[in-house]
PDB file of C-alpha atoms in Angstrom:
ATOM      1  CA  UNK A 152      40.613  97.346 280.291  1.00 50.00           C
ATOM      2  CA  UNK A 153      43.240  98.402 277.330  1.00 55.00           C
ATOM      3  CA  UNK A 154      43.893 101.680 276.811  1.00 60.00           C
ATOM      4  CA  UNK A 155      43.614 103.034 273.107  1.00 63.00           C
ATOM      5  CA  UNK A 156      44.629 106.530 272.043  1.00 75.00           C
ATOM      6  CA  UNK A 157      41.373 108.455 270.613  1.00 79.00           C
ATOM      7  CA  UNK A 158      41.608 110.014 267.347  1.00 83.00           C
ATOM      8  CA  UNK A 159      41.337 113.187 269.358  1.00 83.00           C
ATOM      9  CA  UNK A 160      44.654 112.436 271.163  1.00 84.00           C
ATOM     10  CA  UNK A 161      46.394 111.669 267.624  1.00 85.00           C
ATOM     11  CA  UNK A 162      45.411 115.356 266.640  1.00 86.00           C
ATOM     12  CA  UNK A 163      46.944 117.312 269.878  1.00 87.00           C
ATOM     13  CA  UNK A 164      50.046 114.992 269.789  1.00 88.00           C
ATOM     14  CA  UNK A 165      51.952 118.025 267.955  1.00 87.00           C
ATOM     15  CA  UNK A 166      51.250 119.761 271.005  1.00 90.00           C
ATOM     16  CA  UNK A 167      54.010 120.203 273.372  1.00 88.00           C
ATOM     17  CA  UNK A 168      52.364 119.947 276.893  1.00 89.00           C
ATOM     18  CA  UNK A 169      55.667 121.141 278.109  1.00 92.00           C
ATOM     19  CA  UNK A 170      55.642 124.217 275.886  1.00 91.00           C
ATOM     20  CA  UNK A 171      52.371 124.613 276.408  1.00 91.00           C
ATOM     21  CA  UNK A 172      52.577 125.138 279.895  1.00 91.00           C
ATOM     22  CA  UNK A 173      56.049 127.369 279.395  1.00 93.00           C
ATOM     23  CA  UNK A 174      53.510 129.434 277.209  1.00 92.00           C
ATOM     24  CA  UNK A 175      50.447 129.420 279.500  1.00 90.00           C
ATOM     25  CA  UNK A 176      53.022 130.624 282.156  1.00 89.00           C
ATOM     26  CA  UNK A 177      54.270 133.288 280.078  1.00 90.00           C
ATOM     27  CA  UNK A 178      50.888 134.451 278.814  1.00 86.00           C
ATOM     28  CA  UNK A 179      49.015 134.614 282.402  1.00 82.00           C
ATOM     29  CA  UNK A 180      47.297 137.333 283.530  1.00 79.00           C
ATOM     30  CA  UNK A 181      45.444 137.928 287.169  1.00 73.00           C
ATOM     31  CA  UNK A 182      45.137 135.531 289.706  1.00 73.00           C
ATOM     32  CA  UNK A 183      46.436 131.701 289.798  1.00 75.00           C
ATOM     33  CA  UNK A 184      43.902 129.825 288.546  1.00 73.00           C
ATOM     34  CA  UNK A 185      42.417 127.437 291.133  1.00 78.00           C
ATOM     35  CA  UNK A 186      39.556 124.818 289.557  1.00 82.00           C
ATOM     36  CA  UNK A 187      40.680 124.437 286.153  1.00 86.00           C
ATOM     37  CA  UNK A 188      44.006 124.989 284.101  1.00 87.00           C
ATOM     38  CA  UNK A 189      44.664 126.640 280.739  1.00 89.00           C
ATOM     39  CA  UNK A 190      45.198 122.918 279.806  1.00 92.00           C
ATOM     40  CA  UNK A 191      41.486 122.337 280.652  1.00 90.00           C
ATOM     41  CA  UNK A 192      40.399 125.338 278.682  1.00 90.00           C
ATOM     42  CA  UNK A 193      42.505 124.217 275.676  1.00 91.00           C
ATOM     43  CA  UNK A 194      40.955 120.882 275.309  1.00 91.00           C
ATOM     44  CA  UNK A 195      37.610 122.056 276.065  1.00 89.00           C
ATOM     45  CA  UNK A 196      37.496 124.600 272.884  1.00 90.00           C
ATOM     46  CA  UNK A 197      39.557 122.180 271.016  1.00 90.00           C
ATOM     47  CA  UNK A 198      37.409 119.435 271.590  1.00 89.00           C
ATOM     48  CA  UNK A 199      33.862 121.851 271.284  1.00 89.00           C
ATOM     49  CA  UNK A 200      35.327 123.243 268.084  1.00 89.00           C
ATOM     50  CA  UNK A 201      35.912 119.663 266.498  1.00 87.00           C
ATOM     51  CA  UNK A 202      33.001 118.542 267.510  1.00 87.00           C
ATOM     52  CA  UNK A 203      30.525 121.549 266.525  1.00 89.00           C
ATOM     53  CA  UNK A 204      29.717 122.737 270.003  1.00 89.00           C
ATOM     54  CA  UNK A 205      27.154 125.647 269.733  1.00 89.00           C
ATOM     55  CA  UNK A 206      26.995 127.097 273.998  1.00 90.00           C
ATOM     56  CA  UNK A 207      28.899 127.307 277.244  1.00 89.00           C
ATOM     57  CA  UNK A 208      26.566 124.500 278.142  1.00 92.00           C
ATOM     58  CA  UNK A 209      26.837 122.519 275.130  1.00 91.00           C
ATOM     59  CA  UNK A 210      30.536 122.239 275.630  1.00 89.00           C
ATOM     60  CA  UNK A 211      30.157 121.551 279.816  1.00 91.00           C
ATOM     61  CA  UNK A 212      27.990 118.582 278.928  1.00 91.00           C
ATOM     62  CA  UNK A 213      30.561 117.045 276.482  1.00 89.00           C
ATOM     63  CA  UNK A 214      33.281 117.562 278.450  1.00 89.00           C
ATOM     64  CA  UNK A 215      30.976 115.791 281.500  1.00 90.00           C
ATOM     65  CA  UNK A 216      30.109 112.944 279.104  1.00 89.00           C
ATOM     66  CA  UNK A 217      33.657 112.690 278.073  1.00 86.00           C
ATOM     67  CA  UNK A 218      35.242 112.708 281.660  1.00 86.00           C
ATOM     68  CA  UNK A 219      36.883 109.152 281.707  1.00 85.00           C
ATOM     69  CA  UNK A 220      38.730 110.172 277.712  1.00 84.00           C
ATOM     70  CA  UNK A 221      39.617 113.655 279.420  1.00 84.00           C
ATOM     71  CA  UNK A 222      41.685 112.019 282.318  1.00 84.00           C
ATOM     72  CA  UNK A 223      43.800 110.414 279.206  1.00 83.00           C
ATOM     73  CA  UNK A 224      44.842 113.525 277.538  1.00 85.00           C
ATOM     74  CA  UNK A 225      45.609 115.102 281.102  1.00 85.00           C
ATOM     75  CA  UNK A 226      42.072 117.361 281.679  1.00 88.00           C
ATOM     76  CA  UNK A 227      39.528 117.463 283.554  1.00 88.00           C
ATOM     77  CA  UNK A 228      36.137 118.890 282.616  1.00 88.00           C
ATOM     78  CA  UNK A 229      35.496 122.500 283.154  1.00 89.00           C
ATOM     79  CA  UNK A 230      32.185 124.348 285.069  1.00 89.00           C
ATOM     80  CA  UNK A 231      30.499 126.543 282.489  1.00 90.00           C
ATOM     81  CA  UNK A 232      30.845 129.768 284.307  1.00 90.00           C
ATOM     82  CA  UNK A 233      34.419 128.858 284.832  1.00 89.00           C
ATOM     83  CA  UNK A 234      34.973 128.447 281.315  1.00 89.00           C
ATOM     84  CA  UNK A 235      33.301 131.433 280.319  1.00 89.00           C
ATOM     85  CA  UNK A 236      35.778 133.307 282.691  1.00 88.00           C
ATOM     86  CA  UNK A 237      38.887 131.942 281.523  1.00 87.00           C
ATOM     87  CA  UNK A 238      37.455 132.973 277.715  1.00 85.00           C
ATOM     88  CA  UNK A 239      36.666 136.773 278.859  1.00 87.00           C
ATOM     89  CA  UNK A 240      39.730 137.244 281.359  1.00 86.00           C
ATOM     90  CA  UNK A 241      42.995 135.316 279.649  1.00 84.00           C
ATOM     91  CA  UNK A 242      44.248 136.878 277.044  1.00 83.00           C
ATOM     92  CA  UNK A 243      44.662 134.890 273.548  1.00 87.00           C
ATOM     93  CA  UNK A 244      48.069 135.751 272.891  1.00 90.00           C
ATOM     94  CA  UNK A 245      48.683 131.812 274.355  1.00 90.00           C
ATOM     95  CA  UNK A 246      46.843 130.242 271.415  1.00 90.00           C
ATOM     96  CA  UNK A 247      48.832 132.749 268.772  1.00 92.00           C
ATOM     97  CA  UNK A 248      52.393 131.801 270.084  1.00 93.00           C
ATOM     98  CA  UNK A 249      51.183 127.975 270.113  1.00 92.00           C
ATOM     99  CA  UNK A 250      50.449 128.578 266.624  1.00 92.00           C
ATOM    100  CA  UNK A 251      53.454 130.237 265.755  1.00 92.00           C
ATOM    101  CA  UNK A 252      55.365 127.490 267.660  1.00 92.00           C
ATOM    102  CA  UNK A 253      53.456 124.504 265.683  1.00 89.00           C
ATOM    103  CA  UNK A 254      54.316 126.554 262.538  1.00 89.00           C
ATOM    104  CA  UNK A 255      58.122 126.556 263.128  1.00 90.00           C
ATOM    105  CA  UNK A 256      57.918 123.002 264.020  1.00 87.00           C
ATOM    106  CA  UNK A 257      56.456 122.144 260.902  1.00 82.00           C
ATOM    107  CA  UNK A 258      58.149 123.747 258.913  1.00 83.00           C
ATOM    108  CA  UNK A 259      62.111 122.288 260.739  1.00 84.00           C
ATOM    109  CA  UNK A 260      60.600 118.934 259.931  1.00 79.00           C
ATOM    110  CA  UNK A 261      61.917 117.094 257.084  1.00 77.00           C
ATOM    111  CA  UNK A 262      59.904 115.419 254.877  1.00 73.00           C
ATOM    112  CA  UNK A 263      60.483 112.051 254.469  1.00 73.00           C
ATOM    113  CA  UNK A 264      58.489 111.365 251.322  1.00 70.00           C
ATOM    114  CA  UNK A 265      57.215 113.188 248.188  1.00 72.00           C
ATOM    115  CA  UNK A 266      53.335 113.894 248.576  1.00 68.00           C
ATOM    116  CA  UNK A 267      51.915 112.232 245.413  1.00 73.00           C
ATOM    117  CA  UNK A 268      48.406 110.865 244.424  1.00 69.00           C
ATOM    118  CA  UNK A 269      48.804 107.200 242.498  1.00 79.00           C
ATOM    119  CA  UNK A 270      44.724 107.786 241.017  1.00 80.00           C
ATOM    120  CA  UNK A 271      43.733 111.154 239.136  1.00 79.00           C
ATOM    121  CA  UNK A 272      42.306 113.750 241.513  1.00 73.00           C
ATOM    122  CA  UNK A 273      39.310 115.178 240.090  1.00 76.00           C
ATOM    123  CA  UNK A 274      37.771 119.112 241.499  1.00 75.00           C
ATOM    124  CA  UNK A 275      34.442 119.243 241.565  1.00 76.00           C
ATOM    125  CA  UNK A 276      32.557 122.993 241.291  1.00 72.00           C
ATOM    126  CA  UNK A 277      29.549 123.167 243.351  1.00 69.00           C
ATOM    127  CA  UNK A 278      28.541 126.743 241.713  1.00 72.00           C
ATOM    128  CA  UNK A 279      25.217 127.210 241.580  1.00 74.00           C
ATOM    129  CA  UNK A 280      24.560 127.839 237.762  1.00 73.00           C
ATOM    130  CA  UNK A 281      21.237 129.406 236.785  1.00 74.00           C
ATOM    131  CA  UNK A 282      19.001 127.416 233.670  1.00 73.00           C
ATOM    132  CA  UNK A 283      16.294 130.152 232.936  1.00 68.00           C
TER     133      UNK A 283
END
């Protein structure tokens, strides 16, 4: 069987895993973390916020159904109550710094072209406007 990168793996690809992990390191608080990584949290809420997730056991049975894509972005799906720990205990100073990091990448990188539109864009207002 080929292996095709997901649309999914496309969008974390301006993720550093190796600055992700300095970061994770950096940002840990408590005990090591034994059945799942900060890795496996990241993907989980990534992947539950994409995709609309509503519940701790919403998101356990996507990640479940998703197991074989998960082993191709380097995760592994997470138990709910595990999940729900790691979201309570670790503190989200990781995901600001990642931010902050993905920010100054973006804005070192040079632009190779000028963003243009060849067709007029048209706005459209979706005000509600009232006729009596």
């Amino acid at each position: 069987m080929s292996h095709h990168n997901t649309a999914f793996h496309q969008l974390l690809k301006p993720v550093s895993r190796h600055d992700f992990e300095r970061l994770a390191k950096e940002h840990h608080h408590g005990q090591k973390l034994r059945s799942a990584t900060r890795w496996d949290q990241f993907i989980g809420m990534a992947m539950s916020q994409l995709s609309g997730r509503q519940s701790l056991r919403d998101i356990q049975s996507n990640l479940e159904s998703q197991k074989h894509k998960l082993f191709h972005l380097g995760a592994k799906p997470v138990a709910r109550s595990t999940l729900a720990r790691l979201n309570e205990k670790q503190p989200a100073e990781l995901y600001e710094a990642l931010f902050y990091k993905l920010l100054q990448r973006c804005r070192n990188s040079p632009s190779s072209h000028k963003f243009r539109f060849k067709n007029p864009l048209y706005s459209l207002d979706a005000s509600a406007i009232n006729l009596s």
